[in-house]
Coordinates of C-alpha atoms and ligand atoms in Angstrom, one line a residue:
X1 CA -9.6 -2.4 -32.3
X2 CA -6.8 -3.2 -29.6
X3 CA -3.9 -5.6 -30.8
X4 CA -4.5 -8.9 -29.5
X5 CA -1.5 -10.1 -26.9
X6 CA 1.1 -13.6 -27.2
X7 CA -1.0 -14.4 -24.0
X8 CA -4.5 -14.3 -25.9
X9 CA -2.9 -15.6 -29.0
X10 CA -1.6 -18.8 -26.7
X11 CA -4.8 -19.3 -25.1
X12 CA -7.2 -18.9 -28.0
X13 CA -4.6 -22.1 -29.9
X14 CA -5.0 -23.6 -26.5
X15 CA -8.7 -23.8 -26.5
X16 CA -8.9 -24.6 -30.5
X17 CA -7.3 -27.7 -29.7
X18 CA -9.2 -28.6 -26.8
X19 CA -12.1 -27.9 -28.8
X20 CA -10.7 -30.3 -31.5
X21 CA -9.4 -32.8 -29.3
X22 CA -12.3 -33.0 -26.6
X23 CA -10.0 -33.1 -24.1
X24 CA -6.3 -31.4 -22.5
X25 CA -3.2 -32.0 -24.4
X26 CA -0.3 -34.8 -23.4
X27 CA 0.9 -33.1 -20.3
X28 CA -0.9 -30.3 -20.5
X29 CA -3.2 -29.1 -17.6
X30 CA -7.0 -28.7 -18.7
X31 CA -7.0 -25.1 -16.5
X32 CA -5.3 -21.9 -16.3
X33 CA -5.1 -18.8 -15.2
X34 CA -7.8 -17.5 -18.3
X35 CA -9.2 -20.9 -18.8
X36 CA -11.2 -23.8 -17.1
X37 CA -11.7 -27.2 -19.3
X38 CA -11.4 -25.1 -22.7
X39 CA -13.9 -22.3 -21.3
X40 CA -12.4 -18.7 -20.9
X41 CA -12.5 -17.2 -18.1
X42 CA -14.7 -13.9 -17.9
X43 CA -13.1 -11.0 -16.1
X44 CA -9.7 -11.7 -16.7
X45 CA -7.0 -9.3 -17.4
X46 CA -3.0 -9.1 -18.7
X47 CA -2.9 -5.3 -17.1
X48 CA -3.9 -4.0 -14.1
X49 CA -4.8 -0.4 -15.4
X50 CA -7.0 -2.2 -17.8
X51 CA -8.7 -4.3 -15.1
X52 CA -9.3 -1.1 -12.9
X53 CA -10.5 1.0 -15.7
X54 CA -13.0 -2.2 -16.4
X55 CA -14.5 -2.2 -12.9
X56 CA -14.7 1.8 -12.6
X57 CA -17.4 1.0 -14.9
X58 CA -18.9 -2.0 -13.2
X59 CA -18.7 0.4 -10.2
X60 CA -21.3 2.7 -11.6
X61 CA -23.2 0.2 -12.7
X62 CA -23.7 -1.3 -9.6
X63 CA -24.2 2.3 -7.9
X64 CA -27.2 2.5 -10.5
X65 CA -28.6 -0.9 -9.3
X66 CA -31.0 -1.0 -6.4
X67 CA -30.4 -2.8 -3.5
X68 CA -33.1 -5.2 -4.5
X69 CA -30.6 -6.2 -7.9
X70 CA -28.0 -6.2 -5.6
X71 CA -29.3 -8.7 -3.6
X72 CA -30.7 -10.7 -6.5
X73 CA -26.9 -11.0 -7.6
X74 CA -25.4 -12.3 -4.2
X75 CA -28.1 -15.0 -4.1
X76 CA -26.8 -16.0 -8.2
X77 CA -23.4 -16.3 -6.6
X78 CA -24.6 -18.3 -3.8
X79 CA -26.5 -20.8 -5.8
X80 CA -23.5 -20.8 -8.1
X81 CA -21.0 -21.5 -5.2
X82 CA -23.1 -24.5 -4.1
X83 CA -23.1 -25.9 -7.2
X84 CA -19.7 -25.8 -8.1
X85 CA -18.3 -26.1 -4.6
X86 CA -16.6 -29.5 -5.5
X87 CA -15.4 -28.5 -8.9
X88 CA -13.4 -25.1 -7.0
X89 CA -12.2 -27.7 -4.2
X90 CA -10.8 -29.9 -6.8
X91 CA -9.2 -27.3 -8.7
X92 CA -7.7 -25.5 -5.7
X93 CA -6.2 -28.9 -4.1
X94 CA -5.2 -29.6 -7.8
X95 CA -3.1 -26.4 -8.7
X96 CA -1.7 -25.3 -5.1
X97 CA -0.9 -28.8 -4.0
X98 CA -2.0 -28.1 -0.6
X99 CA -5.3 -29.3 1.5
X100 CA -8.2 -31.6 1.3
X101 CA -11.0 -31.5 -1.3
X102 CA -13.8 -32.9 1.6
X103 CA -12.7 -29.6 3.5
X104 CA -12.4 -27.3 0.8
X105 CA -15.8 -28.4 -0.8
X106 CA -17.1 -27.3 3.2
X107 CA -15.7 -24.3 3.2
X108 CA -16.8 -23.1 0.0
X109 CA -20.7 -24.2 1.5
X110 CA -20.3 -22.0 4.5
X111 CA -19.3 -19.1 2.4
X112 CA -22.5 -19.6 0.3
X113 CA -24.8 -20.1 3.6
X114 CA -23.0 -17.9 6.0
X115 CA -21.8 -14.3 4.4
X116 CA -23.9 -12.2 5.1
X117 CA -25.7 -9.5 1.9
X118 CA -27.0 -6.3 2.0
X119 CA -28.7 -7.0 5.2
X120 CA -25.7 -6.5 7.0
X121 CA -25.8 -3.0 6.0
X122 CA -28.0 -0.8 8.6
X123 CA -28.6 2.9 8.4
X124 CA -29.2 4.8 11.7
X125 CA -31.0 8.3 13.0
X126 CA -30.9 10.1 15.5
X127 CA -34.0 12.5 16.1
X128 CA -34.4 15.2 19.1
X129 CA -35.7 18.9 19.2
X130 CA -33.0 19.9 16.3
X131 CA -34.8 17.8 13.8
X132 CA -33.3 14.2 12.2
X133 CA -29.8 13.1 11.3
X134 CA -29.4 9.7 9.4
X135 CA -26.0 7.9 9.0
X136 CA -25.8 5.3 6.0
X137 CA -23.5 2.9 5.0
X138 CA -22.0 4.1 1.9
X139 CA -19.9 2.2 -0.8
X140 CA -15.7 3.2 -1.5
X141 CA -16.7 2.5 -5.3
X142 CA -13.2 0.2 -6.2
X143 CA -11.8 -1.8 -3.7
X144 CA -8.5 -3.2 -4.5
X145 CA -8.4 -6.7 -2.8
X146 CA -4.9 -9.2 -2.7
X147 CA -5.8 -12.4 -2.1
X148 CA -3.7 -15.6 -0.5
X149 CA -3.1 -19.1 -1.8
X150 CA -4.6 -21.1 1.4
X151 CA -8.0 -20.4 0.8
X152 CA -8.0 -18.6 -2.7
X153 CA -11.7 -19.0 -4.0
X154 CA -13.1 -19.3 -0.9
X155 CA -11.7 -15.7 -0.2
X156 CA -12.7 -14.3 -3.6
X157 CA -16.1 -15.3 -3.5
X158 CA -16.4 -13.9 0.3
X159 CA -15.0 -10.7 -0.5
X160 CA -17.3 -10.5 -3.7
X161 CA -20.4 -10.9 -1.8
X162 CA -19.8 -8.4 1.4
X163 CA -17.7 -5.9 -1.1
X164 CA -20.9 -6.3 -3.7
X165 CA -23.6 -6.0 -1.5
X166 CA -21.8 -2.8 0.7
X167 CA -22.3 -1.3 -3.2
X168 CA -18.5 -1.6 -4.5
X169 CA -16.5 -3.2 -7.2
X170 CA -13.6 -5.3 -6.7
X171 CA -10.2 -5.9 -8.7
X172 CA -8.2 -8.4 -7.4
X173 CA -4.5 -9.4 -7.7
X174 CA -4.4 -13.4 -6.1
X175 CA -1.9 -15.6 -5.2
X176 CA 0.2 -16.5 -8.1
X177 CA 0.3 -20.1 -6.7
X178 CA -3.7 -20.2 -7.0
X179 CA -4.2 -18.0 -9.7
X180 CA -5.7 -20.3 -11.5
X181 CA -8.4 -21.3 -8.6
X182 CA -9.0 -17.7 -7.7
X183 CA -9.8 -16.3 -11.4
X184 CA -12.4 -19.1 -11.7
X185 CA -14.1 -17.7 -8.8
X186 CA -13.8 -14.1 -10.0
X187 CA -15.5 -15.7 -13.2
X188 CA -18.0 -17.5 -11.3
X189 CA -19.5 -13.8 -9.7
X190 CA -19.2 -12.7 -13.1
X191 CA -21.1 -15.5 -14.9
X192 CA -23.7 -14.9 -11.2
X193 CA -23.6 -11.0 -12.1
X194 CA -24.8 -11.6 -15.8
X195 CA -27.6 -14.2 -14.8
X196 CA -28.9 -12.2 -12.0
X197 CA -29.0 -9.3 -15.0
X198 CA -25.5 -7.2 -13.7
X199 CA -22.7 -6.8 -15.5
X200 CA -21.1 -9.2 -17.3
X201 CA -17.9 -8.0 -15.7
X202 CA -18.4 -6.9 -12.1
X203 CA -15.5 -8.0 -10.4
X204 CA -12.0 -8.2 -12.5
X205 CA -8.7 -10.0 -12.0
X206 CA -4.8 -10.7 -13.6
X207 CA -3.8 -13.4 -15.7
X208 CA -0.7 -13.0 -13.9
X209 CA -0.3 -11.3 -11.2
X210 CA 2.6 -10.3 -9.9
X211 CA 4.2 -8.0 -6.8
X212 CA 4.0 -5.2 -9.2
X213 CA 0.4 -5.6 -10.4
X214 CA -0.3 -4.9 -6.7
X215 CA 1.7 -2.1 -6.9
X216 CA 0.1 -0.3 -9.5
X217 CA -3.1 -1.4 -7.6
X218 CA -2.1 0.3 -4.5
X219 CA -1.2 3.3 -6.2
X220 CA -3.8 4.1 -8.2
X221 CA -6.0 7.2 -8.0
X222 CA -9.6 5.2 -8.6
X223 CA -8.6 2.8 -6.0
X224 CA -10.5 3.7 -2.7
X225 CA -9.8 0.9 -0.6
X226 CA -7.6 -1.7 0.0
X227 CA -7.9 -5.5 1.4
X228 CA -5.3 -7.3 2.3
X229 CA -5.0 -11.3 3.3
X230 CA -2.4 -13.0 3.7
X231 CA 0.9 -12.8 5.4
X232 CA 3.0 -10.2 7.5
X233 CA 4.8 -9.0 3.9
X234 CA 1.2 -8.2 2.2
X235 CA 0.0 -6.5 5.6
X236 CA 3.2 -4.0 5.7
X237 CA 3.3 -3.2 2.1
X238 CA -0.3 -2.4 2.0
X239 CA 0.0 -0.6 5.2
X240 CA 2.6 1.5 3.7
X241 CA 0.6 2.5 0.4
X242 CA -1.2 6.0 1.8
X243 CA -4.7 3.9 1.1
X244 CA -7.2 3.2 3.1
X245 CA -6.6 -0.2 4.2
X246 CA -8.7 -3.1 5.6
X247 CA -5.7 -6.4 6.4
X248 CA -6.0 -9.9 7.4
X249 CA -2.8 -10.6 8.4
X250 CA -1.0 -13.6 10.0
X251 CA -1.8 -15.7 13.5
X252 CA -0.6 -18.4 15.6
X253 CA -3.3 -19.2 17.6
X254 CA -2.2 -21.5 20.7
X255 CA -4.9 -23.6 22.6
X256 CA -5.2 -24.6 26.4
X257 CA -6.5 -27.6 27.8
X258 CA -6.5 -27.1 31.5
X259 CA -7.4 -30.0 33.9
X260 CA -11.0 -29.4 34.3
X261 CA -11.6 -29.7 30.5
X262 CA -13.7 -32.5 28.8
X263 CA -10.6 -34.4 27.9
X264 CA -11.8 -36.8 25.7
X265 CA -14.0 -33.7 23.4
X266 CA -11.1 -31.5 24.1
X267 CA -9.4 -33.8 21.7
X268 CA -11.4 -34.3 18.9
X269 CA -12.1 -31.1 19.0
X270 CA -8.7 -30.3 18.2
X271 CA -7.5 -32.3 15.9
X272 CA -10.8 -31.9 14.1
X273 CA -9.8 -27.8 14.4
X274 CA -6.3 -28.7 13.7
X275 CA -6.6 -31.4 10.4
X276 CA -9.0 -29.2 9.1
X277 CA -7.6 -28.4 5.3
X278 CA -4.8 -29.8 6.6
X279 CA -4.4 -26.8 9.0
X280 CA -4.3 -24.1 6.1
X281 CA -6.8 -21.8 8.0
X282 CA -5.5 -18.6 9.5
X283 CA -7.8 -19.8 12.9
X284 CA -6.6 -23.4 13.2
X285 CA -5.0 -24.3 16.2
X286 CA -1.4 -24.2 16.0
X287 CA 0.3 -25.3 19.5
X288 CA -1.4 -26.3 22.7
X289 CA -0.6 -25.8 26.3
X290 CA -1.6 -28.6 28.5
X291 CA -1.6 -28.6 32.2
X292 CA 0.7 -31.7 33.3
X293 CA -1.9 -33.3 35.5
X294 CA -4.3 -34.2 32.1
X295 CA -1.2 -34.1 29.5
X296 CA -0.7 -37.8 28.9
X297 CA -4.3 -38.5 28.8
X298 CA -4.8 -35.8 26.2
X299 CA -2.1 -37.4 23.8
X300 CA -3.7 -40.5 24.2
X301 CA -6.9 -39.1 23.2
X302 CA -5.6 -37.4 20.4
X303 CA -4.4 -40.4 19.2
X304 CA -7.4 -42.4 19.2
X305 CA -8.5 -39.5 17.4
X306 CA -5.8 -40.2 14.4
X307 CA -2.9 -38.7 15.9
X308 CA 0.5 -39.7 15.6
X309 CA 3.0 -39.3 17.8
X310 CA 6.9 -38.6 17.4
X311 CA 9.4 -38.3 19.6
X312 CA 12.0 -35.2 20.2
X313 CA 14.4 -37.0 17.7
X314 CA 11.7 -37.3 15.1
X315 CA 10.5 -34.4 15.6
X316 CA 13.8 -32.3 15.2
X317 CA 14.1 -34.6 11.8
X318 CA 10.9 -33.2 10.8
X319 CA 11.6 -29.3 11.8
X320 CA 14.7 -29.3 9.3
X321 CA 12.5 -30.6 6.7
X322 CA 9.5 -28.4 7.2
X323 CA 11.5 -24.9 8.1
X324 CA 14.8 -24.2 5.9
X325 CA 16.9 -21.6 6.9
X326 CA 17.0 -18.5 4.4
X327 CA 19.5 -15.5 4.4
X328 CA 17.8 -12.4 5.1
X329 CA 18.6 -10.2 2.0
X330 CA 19.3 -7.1 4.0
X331 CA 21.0 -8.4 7.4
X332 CA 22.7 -11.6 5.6
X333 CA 21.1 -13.3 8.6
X334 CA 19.8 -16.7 8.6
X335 CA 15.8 -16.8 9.4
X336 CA 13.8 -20.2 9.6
X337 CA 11.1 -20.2 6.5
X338 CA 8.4 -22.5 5.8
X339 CA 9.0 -25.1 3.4
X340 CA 6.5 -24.8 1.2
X341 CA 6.3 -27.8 -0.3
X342 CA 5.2 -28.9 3.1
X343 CA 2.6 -26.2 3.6
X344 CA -1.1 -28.2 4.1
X345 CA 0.4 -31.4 3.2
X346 CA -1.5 -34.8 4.3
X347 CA 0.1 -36.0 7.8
X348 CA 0.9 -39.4 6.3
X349 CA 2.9 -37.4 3.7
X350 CA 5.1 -35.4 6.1
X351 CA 5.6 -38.5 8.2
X352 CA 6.8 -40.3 5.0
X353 CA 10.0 -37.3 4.7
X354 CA 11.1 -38.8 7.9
X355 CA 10.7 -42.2 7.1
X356 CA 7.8 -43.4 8.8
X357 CA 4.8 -45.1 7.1
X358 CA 1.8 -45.0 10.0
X359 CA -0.7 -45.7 7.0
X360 CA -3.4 -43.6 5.4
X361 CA -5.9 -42.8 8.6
X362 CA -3.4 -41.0 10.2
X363 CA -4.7 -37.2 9.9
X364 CA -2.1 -35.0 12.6
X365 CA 1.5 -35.5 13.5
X366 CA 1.9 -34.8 17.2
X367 CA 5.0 -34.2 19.5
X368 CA 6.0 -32.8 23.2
X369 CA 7.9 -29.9 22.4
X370 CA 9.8 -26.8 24.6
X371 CA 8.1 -23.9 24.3
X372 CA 10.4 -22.0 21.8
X373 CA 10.6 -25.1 19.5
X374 CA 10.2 -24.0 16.3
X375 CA 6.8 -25.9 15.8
X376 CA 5.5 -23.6 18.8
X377 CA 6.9 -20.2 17.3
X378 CA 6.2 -20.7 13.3
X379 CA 3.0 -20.4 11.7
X380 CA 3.5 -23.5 10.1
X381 CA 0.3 -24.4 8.4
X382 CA 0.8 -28.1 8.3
X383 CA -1.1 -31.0 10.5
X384 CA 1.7 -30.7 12.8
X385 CA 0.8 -29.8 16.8
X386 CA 3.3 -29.6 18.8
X387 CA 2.3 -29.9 22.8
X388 CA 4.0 -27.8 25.6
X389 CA 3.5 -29.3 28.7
X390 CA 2.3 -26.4 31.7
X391 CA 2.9 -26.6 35.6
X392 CA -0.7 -24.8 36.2
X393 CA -3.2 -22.5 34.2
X394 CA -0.8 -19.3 34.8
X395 CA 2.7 -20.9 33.3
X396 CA -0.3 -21.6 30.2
X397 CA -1.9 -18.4 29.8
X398 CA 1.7 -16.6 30.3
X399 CA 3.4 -18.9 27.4
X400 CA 0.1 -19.1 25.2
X401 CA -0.1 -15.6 25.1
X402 CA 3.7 -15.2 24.0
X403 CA 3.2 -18.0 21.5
X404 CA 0.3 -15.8 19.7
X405 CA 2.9 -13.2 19.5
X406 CA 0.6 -10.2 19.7
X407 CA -0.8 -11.0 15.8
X408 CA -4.3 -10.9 17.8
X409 CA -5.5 -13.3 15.7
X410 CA -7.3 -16.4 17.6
X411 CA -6.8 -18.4 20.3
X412 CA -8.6 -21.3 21.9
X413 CA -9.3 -23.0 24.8
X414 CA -10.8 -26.3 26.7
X415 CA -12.3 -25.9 30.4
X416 CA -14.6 -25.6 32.5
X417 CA -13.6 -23.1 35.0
X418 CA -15.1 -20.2 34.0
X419 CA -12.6 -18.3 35.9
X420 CA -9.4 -19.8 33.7
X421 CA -11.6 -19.1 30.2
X422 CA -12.1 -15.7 31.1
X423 CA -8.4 -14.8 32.2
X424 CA -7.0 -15.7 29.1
X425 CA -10.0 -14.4 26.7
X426 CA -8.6 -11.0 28.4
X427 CA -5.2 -11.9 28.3
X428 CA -4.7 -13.0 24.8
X429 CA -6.6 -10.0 23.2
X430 CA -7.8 -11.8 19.8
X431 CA -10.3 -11.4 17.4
X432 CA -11.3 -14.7 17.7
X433 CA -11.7 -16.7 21.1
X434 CA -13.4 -20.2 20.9
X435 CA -14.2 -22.4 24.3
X436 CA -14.9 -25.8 23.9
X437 CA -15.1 -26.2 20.5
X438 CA -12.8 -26.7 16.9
X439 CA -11.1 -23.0 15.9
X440 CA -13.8 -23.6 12.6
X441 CA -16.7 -22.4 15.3
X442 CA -14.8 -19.0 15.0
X443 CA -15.8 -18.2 11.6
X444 CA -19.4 -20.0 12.4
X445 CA -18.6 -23.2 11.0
X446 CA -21.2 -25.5 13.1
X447 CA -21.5 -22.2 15.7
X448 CA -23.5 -19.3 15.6
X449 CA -22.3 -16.4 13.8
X450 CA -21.4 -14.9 10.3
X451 CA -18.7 -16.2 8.5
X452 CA -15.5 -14.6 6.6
X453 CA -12.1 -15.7 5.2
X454 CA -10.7 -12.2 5.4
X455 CA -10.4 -11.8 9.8
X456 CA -9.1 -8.2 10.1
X457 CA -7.2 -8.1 12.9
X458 CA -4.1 -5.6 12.4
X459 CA -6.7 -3.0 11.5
X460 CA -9.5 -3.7 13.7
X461 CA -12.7 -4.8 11.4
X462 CA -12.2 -8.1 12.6
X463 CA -14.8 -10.5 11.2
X464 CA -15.5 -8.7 8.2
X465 CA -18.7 -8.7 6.3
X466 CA -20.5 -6.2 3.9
X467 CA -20.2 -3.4 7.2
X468 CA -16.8 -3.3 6.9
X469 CA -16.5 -2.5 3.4
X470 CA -18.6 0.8 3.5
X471 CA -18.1 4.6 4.7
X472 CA -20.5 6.0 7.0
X473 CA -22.2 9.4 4.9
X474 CA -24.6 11.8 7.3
X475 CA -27.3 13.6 6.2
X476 CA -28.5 16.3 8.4
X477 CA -32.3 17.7 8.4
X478 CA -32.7 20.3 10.6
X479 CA -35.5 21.4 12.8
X480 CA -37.8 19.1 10.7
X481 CA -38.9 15.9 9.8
X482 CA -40.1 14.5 13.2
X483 CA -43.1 12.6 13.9
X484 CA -43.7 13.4 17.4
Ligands
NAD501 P1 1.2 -14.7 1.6 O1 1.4 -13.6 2.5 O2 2.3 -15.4 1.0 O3 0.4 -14.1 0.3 C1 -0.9 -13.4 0.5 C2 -1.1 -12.5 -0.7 O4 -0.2 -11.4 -0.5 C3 -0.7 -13.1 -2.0 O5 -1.6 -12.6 -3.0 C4 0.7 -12.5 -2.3 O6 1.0 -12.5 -3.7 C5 0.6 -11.1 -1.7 N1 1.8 -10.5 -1.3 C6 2.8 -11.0 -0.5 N2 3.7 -10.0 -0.3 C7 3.3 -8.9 -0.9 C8 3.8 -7.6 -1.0 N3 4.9 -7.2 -0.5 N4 3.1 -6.7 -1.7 C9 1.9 -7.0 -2.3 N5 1.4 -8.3 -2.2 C10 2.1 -9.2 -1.5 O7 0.2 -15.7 2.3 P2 -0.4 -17.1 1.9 O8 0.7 -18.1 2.0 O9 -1.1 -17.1 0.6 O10 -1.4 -17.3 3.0 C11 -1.1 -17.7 4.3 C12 -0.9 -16.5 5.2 O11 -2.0 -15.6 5.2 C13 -0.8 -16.9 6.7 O12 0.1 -16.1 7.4 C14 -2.2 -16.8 7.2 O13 -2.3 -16.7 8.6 C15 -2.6 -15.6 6.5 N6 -4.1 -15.6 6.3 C16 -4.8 -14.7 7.1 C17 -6.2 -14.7 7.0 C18 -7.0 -13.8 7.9 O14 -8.2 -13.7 7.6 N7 -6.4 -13.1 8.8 C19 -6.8 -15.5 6.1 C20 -6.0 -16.4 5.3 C21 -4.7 -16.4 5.4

């Protein structure tokens, strides 16, 4: 028998006195990163060899499954998503801090409704006078997947049900910040696997995971494939591991409004896009470019839409607050960083760091800005939109296009010159391009269109889904098999 750990040992005297008590501690939290209201988590492990060697099984298991059990699982982890959408929005405003539990319960939906199973997965042949050749989608076996802390079960569940139905296992290594959200997703596929009749552990995670659990997770021999989600730092180190790699890295997307836009939708379309989880999502619009002829109408707009607006004073207050300035450890140099105790904050909280009370409606902070004010360059994640006034729809496209800064992420914009769209759709080169509508309709939140929370841009899968996560395997039968 293996020796139990100080980490079991803590957590098994944790849950007899919840059990005794009914309830959490005095100061205590009532989760964790192995528990969840005095219920253990399922799939949860203290070492990352230990949670690969556990879903190197799962991996066969699943490769002895037909597609049909497959398929009967996803649908368990749907049902189970809807269910326990609120509890998981709760939990992951609760333990990061950051967001809003009407958006997060939303998102969770539209990963139930709109990932797409094993039918993404489509096999193709090719027939002529030398006989047939099919081409099938084929699983890696373990994928290796590192999660962020903006949308952490949202992104687990996602991945679980594209990386499942493609035939794979998955071991992930979240957040630390949302560790605690993200393993109760990992448990809720498990507890899904086990009712639809799978394994009780399909997918696996760490109690604590740490920059060198992913190492040993990029390292290791039965790891076939890596995901990646999150920030530039993630995206180069997985990059750098020799793997096979699939990465959803960092954007910026800026948004026009040019002066033949719906003015009036333009704006609530964008602070709807912009407020949404207080602009945690990678898509959300992040700066906008408006041409000067419908700029002061826009604002005003926006702030019958719950916008509030600072001036440059307030503003600069603000940007020392949200950005700090951190020595680079290599150069000595000073870089701005996010503060993140700002990071998907409520607007009315930010305002309140700079002294102003505008009351609880207020959902986005806005403020003219210079295009290489800091709110423009950062990725700031925070209901903050800064507004660069253009001459004309070249100055925007030219400075819109700078402001995305070749992450190729997404980028938005409000006409209706068909002309302008289409210049910067070409111009701006991103995986995601919405006109006329809040960045959500990107990942087909009220739009047609799968969804993900993993948008692959730096290596080129771009909306992922089960596809992504398979190798194509050709079988060749030669000078046979026809029908005609
Ligand atoms: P983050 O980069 O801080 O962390 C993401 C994950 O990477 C975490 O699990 C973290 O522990 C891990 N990580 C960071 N550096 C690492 C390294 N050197 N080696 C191994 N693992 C490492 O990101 P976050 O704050 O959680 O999320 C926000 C960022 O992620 C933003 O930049 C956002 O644009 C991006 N994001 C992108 C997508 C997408 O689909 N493209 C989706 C969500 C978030």
């Amino acid at each position: 028998m293996s020796e139990i750990n100080r980490t079991q040992i803590e957590e098994i005297v944790r849950r007899v006195l919840y059990t005794i008590n009914n309830k959490p501690g005095a100061g205590e939290k009532d989760f964790s990163s192995t528990s969840y209201k005095g219920r253990a988590l399922i799939g949860i492990f203290s070492d990352m060899n230990d949670a690969i060697e556990q879903v190197s099984q799962s991996y066969k298991a699943v490769r002895a499954m037909s597609v049909e059990q497959r398929e009967r699982i996803i649908c368990a982890i749907r049902e189970l998503t809807r269910k326990e959408a609120q509890a998981m929005a709760e939990l992951g405003v609760l333990e990061t801090g950051m967001g809003k539990v009407e958006h997060k319960r939303l998102k969770h939906l539209l990963v139930a409704d709109k990932t797409p199973g094993t039918e993404d997965l489509v096999s193709h042949a090719k027939t002529g006078d030398h006989g047939l050749t099919l081409v099938e989608m084929a699983p890696y076996g373990v994928i290796g997947s590192i999660t962020p802390s903006t949308n952490p079960s949202e992104t687990v569940i996602c991945n679980s049900i594209g990386m499942v139905a493609a035939g794979n296992s998955v071991v992930f290594n979240p957040h630390p910040n949302a560790v605690a959200t993200s393993n109760y997703a990992v448990d809720l596929v498990n507890r899904a696997s086990k009712l639809a009749g799978g394994p009780d552990i399909l997918v696996a995670s760490m109690d604590k995971p740490t920059l060198e659990s992913a190492a040993v997770m990029q390292s290791h021999p039965d790891i076939k494939l890596l995901v990646c989600t999150g920030g530039p730092g993630v995206v180069k180190a997985v990059l750098a591991s020799g793997k096979k790699a699939i990465c959803a890295g960092a954007g910026n997307p800026p948004v026009i409004v040019d002066d033949t836009a719906d003015i009036k939708k333009a704006a609530k379309d964008i602070i709807d896009g912009c407020t949404f989880d207080n602009n945690l999502p990678c898509i959300a619009e992040k700066e906008v470019f408006a041409l000067r002829a419908i700029k002061g109408e826009l604002i005003r707009e926006m702030q019958k839409q719950g916008a509030y607006l600072i001036n440059s004073a307030q503003a600069e207050r603000l940007a020392s607050i949200v950005l700090v300035d951190v020595a680079d450890k290599k150069t000595g140099k000073t870089k701005k960083t996010l503060n993140r105790e700002c990071v998907g904050r409520d607007a009315g909280a930010l305002l309140s760091k700079i002294g102003v009370n505008a009351g609880g409606d207020i959902r986005c902070i806005i403020c003219e800005t210079g295009f290489d004010h800091p709110f423009v360059q950062e990725e700031l994640m925070m209901p903050i939109l800064p507004i660069v006034e253009v001459a004309d729809i070249d100055e925007a496209i030219e400075l819109a296009v700078k402001a995305e800064h070749g992450f190729r992420h997404s980028a938005h914009m409000h006409s209706k010159n068909i002309d302008n769209l289409t210049r910067f759709a070409i111009a701006v080169e991103t995986t995601i391009f919405v006109k006329n509508a809040p960045s959500y309709a990107g990942i087909g939140f009220n739009a047609e269109g799968h969804t993900t929370f993993t948008i692959a841009g730096p290596t080129g899968e771009g909306i992922t889904s089960a596809r992504s996560f398979t190798r194509q395997r050709r079988c060749v039968m030669a000078d046979s098999f026809r029908i005609i």
